[in-house]
Each structure stands twice: as C-alpha cells, then as structure tokens.
CSV table of C-alpha atoms in Angstrom, one decimal:
chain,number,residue,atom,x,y,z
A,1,UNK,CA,64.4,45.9,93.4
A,2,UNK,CA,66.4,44.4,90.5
A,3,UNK,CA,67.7,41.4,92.7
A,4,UNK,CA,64.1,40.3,92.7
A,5,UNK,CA,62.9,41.1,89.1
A,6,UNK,CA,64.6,40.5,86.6
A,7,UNK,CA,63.0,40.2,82.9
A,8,UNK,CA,63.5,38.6,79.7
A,9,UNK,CA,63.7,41.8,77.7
A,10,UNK,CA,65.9,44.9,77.3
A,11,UNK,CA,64.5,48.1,77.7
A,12,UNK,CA,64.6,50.7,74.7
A,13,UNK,CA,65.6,53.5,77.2
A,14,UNK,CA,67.4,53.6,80.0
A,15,UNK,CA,65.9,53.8,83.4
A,16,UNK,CA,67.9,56.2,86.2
A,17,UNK,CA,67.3,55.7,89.8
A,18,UNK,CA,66.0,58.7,91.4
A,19,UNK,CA,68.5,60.8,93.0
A,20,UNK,CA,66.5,61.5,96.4
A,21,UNK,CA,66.0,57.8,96.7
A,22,UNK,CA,69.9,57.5,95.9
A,23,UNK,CA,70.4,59.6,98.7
A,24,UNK,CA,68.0,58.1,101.6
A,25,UNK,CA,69.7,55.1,100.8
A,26,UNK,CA,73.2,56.6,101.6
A,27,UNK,CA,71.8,58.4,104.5
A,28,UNK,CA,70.1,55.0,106.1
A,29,UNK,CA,73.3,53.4,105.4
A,30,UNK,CA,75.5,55.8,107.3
A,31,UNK,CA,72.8,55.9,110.0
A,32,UNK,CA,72.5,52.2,110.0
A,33,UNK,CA,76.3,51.9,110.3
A,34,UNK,CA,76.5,54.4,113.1
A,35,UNK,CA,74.2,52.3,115.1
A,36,UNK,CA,76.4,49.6,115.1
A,37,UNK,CA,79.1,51.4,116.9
A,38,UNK,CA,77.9,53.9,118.5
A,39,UNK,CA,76.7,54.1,121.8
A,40,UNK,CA,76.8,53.7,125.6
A,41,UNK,CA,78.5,51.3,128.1
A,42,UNK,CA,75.3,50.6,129.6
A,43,UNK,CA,71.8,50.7,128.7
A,44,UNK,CA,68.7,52.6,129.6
A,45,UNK,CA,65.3,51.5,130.0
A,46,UNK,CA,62.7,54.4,129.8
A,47,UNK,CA,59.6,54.3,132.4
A,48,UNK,CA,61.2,51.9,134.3
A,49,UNK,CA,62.6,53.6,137.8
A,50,UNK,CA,66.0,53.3,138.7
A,51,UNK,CA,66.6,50.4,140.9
A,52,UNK,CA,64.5,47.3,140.9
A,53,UNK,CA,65.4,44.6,143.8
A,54,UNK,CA,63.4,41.6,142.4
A,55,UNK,CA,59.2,41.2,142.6
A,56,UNK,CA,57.6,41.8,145.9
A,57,UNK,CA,57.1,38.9,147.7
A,58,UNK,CA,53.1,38.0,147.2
A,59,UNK,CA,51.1,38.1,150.4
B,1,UNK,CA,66.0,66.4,112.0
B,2,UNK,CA,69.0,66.3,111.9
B,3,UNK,CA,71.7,63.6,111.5
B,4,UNK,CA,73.4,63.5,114.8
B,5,UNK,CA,69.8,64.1,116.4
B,6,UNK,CA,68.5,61.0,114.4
B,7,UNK,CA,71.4,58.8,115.1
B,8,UNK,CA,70.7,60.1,119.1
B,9,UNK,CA,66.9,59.1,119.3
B,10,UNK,CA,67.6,55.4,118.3
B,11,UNK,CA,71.2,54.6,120.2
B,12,UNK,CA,68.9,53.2,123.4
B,13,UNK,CA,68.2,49.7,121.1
B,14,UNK,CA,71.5,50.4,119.5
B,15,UNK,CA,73.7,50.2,123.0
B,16,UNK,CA,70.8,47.3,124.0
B,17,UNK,CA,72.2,45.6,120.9
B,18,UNK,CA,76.1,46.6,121.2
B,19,UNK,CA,76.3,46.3,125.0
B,20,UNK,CA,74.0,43.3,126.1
B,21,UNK,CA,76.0,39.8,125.2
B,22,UNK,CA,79.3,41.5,126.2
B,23,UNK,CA,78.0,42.6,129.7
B,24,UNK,CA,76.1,39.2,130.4
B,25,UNK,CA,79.4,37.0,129.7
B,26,UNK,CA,81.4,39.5,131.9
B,27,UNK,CA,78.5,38.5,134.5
B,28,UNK,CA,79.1,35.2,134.6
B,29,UNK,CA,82.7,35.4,134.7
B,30,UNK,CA,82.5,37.8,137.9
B,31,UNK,CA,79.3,35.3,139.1
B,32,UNK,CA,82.3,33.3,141.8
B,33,UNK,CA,83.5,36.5,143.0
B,34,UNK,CA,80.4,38.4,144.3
B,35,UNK,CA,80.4,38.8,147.6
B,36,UNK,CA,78.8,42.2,148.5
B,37,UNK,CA,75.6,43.9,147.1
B,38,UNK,CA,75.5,47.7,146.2
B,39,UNK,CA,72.8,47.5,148.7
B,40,UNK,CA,74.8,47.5,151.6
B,41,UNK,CA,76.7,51.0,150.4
B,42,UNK,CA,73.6,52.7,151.9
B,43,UNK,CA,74.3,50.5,155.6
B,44,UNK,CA,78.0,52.1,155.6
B,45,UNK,CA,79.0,56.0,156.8
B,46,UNK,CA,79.9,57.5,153.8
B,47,UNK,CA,80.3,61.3,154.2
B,48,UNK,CA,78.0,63.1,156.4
B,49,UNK,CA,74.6,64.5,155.4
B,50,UNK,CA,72.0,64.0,152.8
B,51,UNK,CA,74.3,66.1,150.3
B,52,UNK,CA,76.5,64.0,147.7
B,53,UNK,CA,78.7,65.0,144.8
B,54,UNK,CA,78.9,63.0,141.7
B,55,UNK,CA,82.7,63.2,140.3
B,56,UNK,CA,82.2,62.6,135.9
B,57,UNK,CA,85.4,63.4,133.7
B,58,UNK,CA,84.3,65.8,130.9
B,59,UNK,CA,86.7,68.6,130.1
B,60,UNK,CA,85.0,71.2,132.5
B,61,UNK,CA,86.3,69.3,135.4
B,62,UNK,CA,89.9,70.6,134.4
B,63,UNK,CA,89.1,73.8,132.3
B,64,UNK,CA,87.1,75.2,135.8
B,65,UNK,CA,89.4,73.3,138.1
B,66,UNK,CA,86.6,71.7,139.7
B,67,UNK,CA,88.7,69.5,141.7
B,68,UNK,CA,91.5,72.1,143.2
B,69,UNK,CA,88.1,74.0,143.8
B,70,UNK,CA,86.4,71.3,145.8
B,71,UNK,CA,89.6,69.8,147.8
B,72,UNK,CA,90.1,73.7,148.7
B,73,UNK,CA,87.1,74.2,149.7
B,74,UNK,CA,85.9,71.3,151.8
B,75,UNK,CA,83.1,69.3,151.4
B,76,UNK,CA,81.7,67.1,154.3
B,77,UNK,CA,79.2,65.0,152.2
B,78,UNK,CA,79.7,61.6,150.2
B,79,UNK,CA,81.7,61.6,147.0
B,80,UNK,CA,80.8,59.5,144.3
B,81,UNK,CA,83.4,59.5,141.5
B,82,UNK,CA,83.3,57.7,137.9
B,83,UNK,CA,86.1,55.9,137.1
B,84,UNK,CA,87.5,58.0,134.4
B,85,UNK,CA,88.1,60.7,137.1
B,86,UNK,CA,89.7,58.4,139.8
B,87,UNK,CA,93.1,59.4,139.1
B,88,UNK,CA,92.2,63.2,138.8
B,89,UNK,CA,90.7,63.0,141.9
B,90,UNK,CA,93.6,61.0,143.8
B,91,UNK,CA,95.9,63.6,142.4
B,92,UNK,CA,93.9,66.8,144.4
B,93,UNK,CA,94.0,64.9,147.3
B,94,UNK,CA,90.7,64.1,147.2
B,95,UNK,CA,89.6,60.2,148.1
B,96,UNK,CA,86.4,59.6,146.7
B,97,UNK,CA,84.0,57.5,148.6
B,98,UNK,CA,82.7,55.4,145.8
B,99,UNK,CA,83.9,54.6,142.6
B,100,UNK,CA,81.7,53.4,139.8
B,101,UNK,CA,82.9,51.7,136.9
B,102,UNK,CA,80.3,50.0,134.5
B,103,UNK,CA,82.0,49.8,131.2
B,104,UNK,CA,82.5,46.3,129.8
B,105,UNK,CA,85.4,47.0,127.8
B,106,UNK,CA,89.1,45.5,128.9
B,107,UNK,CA,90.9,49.1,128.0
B,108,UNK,CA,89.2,50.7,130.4
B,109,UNK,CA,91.3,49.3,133.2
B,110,UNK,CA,93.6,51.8,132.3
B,111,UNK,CA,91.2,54.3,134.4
B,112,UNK,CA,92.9,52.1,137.3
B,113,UNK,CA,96.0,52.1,136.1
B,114,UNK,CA,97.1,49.0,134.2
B,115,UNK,CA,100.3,47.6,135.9
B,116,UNK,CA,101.7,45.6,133.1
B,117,UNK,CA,101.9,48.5,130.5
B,118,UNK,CA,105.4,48.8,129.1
B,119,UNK,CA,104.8,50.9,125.6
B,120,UNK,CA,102.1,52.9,124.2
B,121,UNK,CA,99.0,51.1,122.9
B,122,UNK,CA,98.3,51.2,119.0
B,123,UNK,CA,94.8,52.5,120.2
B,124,UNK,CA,95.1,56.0,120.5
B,125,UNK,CA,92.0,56.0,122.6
B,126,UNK,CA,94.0,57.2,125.6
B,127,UNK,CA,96.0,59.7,123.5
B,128,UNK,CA,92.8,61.4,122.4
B,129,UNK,CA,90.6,61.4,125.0
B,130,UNK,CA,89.1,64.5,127.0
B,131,UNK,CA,88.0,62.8,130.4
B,132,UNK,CA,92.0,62.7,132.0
B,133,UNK,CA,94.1,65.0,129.5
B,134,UNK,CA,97.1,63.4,131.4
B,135,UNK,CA,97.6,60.6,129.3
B,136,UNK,CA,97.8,63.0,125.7
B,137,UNK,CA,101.5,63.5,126.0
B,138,UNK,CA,103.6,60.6,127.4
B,139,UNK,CA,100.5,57.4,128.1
B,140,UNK,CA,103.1,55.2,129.7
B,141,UNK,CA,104.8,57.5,132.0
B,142,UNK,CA,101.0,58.9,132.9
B,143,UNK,CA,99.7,54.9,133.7
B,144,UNK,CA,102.8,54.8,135.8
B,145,UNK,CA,101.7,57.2,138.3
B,146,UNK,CA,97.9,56.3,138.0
B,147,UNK,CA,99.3,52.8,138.8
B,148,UNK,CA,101.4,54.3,141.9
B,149,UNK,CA,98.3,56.3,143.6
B,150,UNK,CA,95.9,53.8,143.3
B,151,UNK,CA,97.9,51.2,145.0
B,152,UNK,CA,98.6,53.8,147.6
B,153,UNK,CA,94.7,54.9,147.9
B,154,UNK,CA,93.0,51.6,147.0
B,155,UNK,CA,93.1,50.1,150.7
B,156,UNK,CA,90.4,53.0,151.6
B,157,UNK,CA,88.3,52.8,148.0
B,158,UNK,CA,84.9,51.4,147.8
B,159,UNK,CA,84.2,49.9,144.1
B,160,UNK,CA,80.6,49.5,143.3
B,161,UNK,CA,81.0,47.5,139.9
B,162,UNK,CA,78.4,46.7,137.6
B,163,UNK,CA,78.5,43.0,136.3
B,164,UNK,CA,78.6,44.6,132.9
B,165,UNK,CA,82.4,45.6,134.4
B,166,UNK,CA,85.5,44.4,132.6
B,167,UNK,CA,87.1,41.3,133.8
B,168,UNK,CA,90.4,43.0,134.0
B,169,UNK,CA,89.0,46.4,135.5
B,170,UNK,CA,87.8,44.6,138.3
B,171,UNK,CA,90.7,42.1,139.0
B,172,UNK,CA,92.9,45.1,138.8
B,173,UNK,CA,90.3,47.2,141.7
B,174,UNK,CA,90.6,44.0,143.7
B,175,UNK,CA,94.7,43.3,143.3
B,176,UNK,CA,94.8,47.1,144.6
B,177,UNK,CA,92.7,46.2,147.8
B,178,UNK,CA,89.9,47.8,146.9
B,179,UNK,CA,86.3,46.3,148.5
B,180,UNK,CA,83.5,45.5,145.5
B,181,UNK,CA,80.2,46.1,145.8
B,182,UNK,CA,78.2,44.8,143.0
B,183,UNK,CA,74.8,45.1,141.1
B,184,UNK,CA,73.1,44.8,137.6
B,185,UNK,CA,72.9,46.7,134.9
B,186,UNK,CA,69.2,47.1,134.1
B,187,UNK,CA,69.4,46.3,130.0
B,188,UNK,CA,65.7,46.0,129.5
B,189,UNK,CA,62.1,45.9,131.1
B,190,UNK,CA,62.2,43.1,134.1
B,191,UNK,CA,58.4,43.2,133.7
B,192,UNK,CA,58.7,41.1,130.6
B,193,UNK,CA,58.7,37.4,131.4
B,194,UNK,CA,61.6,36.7,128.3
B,195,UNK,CA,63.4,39.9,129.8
B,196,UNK,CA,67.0,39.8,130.2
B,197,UNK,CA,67.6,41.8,133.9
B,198,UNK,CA,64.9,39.6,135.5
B,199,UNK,CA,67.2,36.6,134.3
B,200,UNK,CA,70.0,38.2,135.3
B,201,UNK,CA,68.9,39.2,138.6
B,202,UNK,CA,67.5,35.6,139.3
B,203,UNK,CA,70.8,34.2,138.4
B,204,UNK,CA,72.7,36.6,141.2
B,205,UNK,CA,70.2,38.2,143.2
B,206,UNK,CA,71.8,41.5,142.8
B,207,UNK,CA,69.6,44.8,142.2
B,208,UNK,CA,69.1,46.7,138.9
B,209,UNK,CA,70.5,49.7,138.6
B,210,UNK,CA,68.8,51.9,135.5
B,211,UNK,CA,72.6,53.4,134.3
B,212,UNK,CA,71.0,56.0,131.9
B,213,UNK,CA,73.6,54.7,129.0
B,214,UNK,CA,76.7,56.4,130.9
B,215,UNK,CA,79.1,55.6,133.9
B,216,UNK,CA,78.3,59.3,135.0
B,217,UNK,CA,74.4,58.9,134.7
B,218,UNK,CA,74.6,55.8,136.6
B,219,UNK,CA,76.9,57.7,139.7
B,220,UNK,CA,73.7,60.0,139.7
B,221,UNK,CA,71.5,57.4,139.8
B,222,UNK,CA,73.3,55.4,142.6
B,223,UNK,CA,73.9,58.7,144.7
B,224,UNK,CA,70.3,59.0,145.0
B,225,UNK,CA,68.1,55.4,144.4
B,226,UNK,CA,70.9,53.5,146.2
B,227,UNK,CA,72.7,55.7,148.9
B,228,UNK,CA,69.4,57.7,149.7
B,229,UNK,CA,70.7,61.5,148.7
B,230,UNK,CA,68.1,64.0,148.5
B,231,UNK,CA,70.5,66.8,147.4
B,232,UNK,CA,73.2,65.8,144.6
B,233,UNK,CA,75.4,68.1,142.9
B,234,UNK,CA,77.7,67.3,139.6
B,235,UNK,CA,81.0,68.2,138.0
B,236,UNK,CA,82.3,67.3,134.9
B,237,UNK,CA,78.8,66.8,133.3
B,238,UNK,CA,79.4,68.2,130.3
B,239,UNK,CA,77.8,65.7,127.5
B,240,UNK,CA,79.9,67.6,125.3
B,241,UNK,CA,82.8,69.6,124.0
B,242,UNK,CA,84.0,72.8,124.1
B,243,UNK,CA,83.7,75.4,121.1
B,244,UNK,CA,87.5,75.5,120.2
B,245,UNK,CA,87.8,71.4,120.3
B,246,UNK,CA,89.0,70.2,117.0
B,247,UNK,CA,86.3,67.3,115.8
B,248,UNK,CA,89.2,65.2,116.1
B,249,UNK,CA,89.5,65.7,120.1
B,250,UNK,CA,86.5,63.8,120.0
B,251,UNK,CA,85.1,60.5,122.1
B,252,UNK,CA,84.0,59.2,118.7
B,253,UNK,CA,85.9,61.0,116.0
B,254,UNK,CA,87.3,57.6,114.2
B,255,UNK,CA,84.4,56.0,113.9
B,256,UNK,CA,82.1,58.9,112.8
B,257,UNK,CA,85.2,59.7,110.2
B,258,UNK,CA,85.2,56.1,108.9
B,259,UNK,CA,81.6,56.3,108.8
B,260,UNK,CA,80.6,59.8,107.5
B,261,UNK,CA,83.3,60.9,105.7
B,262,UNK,CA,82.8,64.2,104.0
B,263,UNK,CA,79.8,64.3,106.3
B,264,UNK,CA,81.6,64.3,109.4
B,265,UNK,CA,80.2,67.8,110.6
B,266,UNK,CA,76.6,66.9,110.4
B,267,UNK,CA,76.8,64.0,113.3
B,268,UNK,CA,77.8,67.2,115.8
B,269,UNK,CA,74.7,69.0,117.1
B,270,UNK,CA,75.8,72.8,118.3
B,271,UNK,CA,74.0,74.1,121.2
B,272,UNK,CA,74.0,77.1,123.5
B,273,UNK,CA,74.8,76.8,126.9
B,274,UNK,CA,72.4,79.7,128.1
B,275,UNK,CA,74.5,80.4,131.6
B,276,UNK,CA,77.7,80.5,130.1
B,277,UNK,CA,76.5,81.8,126.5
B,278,UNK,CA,78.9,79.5,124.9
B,279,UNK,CA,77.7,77.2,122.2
B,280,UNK,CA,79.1,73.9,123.0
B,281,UNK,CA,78.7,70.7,120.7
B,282,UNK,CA,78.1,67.3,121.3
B,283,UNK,CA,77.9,63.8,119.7
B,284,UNK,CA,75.4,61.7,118.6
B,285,UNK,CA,76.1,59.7,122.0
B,286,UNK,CA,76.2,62.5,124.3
B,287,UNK,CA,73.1,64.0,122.7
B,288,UNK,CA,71.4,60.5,123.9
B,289,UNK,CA,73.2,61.3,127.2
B,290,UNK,CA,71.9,64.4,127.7
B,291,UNK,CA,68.5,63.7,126.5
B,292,UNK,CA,68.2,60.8,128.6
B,293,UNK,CA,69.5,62.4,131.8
B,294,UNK,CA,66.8,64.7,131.4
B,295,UNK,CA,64.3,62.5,131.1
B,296,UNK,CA,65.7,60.3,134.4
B,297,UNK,CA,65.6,63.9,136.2
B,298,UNK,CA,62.4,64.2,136.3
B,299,UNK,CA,61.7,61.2,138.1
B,300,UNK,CA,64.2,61.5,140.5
B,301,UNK,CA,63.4,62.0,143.9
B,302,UNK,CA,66.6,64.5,144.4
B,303,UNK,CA,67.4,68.3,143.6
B,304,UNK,CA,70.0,68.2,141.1
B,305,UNK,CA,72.8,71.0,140.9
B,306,UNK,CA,74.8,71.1,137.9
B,307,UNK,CA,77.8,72.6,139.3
B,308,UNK,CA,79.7,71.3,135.8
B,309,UNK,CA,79.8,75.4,134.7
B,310,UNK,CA,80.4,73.8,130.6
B,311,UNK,CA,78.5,71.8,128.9
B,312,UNK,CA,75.3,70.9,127.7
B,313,UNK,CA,73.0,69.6,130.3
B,314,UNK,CA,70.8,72.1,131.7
B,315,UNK,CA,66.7,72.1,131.9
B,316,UNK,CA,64.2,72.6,134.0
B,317,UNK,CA,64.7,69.7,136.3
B,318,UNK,CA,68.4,70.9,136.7
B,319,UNK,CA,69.5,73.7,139.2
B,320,UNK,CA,72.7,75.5,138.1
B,321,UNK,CA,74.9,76.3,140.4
B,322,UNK,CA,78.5,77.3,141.2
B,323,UNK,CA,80.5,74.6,142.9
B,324,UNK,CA,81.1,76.9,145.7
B,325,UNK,CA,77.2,77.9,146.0
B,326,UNK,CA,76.6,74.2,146.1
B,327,UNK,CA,79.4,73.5,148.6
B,328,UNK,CA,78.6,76.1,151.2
B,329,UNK,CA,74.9,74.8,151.1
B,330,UNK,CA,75.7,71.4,151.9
C-alpha cells in the first residue's frame, strides 16, 4: 500500500503491519516461487480424454 | 490445507506455464525429422494379448526387485517402459517394447546414455536421484555402461517420443538405431479456437496424447488410448518416497530448500499406504501426480493393477496386486 500512498504528513504514532498479514505474504511468496519451478514435464488437461486425432471430418 | 497440498492443486497452470514454450521449440526443431505417428504402434505385434505392463522408475522398482521378478517370471504381453528405467530394464534382460520419453529437458539424455560424457556433471541431479540408483556412486563409469547396452539393444527398441522430447534425447535414440514414433503433447483444451495443441497438431498432424504431467502417466495412458490394452499393470509407481529417505534423496529437494528454507518439511505430505501400512511421503509434484492419475483412472477404459507394492497411488479405480498375481493372470 505505501508505494501508492504516500502523504504529506508524519504520523504521531507508529503504525505496525499486522503480523498474519506479514505472514500470508511470506506464505504467497514461497507458494508463488514454488510455482515457478516446480512441476511436470508435460501437462495435463482435465475433462479432456486422452488422445485427440484432429476434428472429425464434417459430413 | 496444507502447503505441499496447496502448492499440488495449482502445478497443472504452473507446468502449462514452465513446460509449454520449451516443448513447442523442441517441436519445431524435431518438425524435419517426423516420419512415423504413435498411431501406427497399435498396427505393429507388440507382445501378445490385451495385457500390458507399464515400466516407471520410482524406488519400489529396486527395493521389491520388480524387474529380476518379472524377467524370472515371464510375461508374454507388451512392455511399455519410461525412459528413466530403460537401462534397469536392459540390465535384467528384459527389452522393453516401447519406450516413452517426453521430457524436454537436454539432461535427460543421460536416461540413454550420453556418449560424450568424460567427468561428472556439476548438476548433481544424477547423483541424487531415486529412479536408477546406479548413477549415485561413480555417474561416469554408470553412463558408460548405459551407453554400451543401449547401443547393443537399440536396433530392436521402439521410441515413441513426444515433440515436447529433448533435441539431444532423441538424436541420441536415433544415433543408437532406435525407430521413432511420434505424437503431441496435449498442453491445453484443442476445443479452444486460440488453443495451443490444435495449433500444434495442425502444424504436424500428429495426435494428442493427454500425458497426466508425468513420463509414467503418459506410458499408462499410451498402453491403453493408443496400443488398445484393456488390462494394464504398473511397477515403479510410487509418486513418492519411502519412510527412511532423507528429504535430501529427494526429486526436488534443492529447489524446495532454496525456496522454503526452515520450512522445508511442510512441502512433504505424509501418507499411509493402507496395503503395505507404511506411511510414505511425497512432493508437492508427485502429490499432483498422484492426484491426477486418479482422476485419469477413472476415465480409462482399462483395469489398472498397481503391482508397484510402495508408494502412494492407490484408490478405488486402482486394483492392487502382486506382480506375480498380475503376471500369472495375463
């Protein structure tokens, strides 16, 4: 939030950020980065069979 | 949920998203050297019967001797081996009828045996790995002789290659005589006018082959959608690890380490093999493995025997069975 507000005041007291919210962050993060290299070597497509040939040919 | 449950449930967009642009340029590189669809496996005698055994390279296949089992035995059906257990195979005498190798990655032509390998590599992928425990101790010496047998075997070895397939996995199948039958992965719904497998498939004309996110899911799939088996048994299906392997014995122990730190423990999800009474554990990629295999099962037009005796796929779709039960049934 503070890269998009920023004010022309200072605050009287000082404002901590939650530490449940600290930690979803961390946990998307890690999640987010495990994404990125985890995985297969080849995909799945749910609901889809398991061979498709090409469209029947319309009659 | 938990973390290696959560980081399963959304790796099918996350492989889409890893996998994809990699497999398509290998595609196109391979494009002038199709000459055979997968298709015309199911024209050729392979094995007798409507019975097939799917070959996969999790630990079970050597801590149950699967392999001694099944060449000592006898088994007059078709074999259908992943590439990771080629060599394990070739060394029990046992020639499989097709091998599958999907995995666009150049390193793993080392399931092939990669010829020009003169020290170790700094990856210690090799070094680590569960699926052929032969390369732990001394990599070069063990690439030597994976090298040897599969010049001596390739002559008789039918490759059916996704186009996903590393450039130098494949040249290396071909350089050892090996014949190449190809298809597509399917990476997304073909229904979809922008989708990428109808593009694909426009492009070569080859089928597409739903690989379930593994090279062992995909050598179930093809043993039964493409080769027509109505009764298909497994080995070395664990999706998972054994419950004295160190975390570090694990497929994706660097990157969960670099990632989770401290946290490291939370990505493995325990759970109870109810024929064995073990409690195996398994990755956040096996998990999607497993869960996904399930899913496929029951679809499938087969009977499925899990004949792995480890491991953690089992359900309702899934007979269990010793290999020997399955064997004598075939």
């Amino acid at each position: 939030m503070s890269e998009f507000l920023k004010g022309n005041y200072e605050l009287k007291v000082e404002i901590e950020e939650k530490k449940e919210d600290a930690e979803h962050t961390a946990t998307d993060e890690f999640e987010r980065k495990a994404l990125s290299r985890l995985g297969g070597s080849i995909c799945f497509v749910s609901k889809k069979g398991f061979l498709w040939t090409g469209d029947a040919p319309k009659s | 949920m938990e973390l290696g449950r959560r980081i399963a449930s959304r790796l099918r967009d996350a492989t889409f998203d890893r996998i994809a642009h990699v497999g398509l340029a290998n595609a196109a590189r391979h494009r002038p050297h199709i000459r055979r669809s997968v298709l015309e496996l199911a024209t050729l005698p392979l094995g007798a019967g409507d019975t097939a055994l799917v070959v996969a390279a999790g630990p079970s296949l050597h801590r149950r001797r699967s392999l001694e089992r099944l060449a000592a035995r006898g088994f007059r059906g078709t074999i259908v081996a992943v590439d990771s257990a080629l060599a394990a195979c070739l060394r029990n005498g046992i020639v499989p009828h097709v091998v599958v190798t999907v995995d666009p990655h150049d390193r793993i032509v080392r399931w092939f045996g990669e010829p020009a390998l003169a020290a170790p590599s700094a990856d210690d992928y090799f070094r680590r790995q569960e699926m052929d425990p032969v390369h732990a101790a001394d990599e070069v010496s063990a690439n030597r002789s994976v090298v040897a047998l599969v010049d001596r075997h390739g002559s008789r070895l039918r490759v059916a290659a996704a186009t996903s397939a590393a450039f130098s996995a494949v040249s290396r199948c071909r350089a050892a005589g090996m014949e190449l039958f190809w298809w597509n992965p399917m990476y997304d719904d073909y229904e979809r006018p922008d989708s990428v497998s109808r593009k694909l498939h426009g492009e070569n004309g080859l089928p597409c082959l739903n690989g379930g996110g593994n090279v062992g899911t995909a050598s179930w799939v093809l043993a039964h959608a493409v080769l027509g088996k109505s009764r298909v048994g497994i080995i070395g299906m664990d999706f998972g690890y054994p419950p004295d392997t160190p975390y570090e014995k694990t497929q994706y122990y660097p990157e969960l380490r670099e990632m989770l730190g401290e946290r490291l423990g939370e990505a493995f999800v325990h759970i109870e093999n109810p024929v064995l009474g073990e409690k195996w554990f398994t990755d956040p990629a096996y998990c999607w493995f497993r869960d996904v295999f399930l899913e496929m099962a029951r679809e499938a037009r087969c009977e499925t025997f899990n004949c792995t005796e480890g491991g953690v796929l089992f359900g309702p779709e899934i007979k269990t069975s010793t290999l020997e039960e399955f064997l004598d049934h075939g």
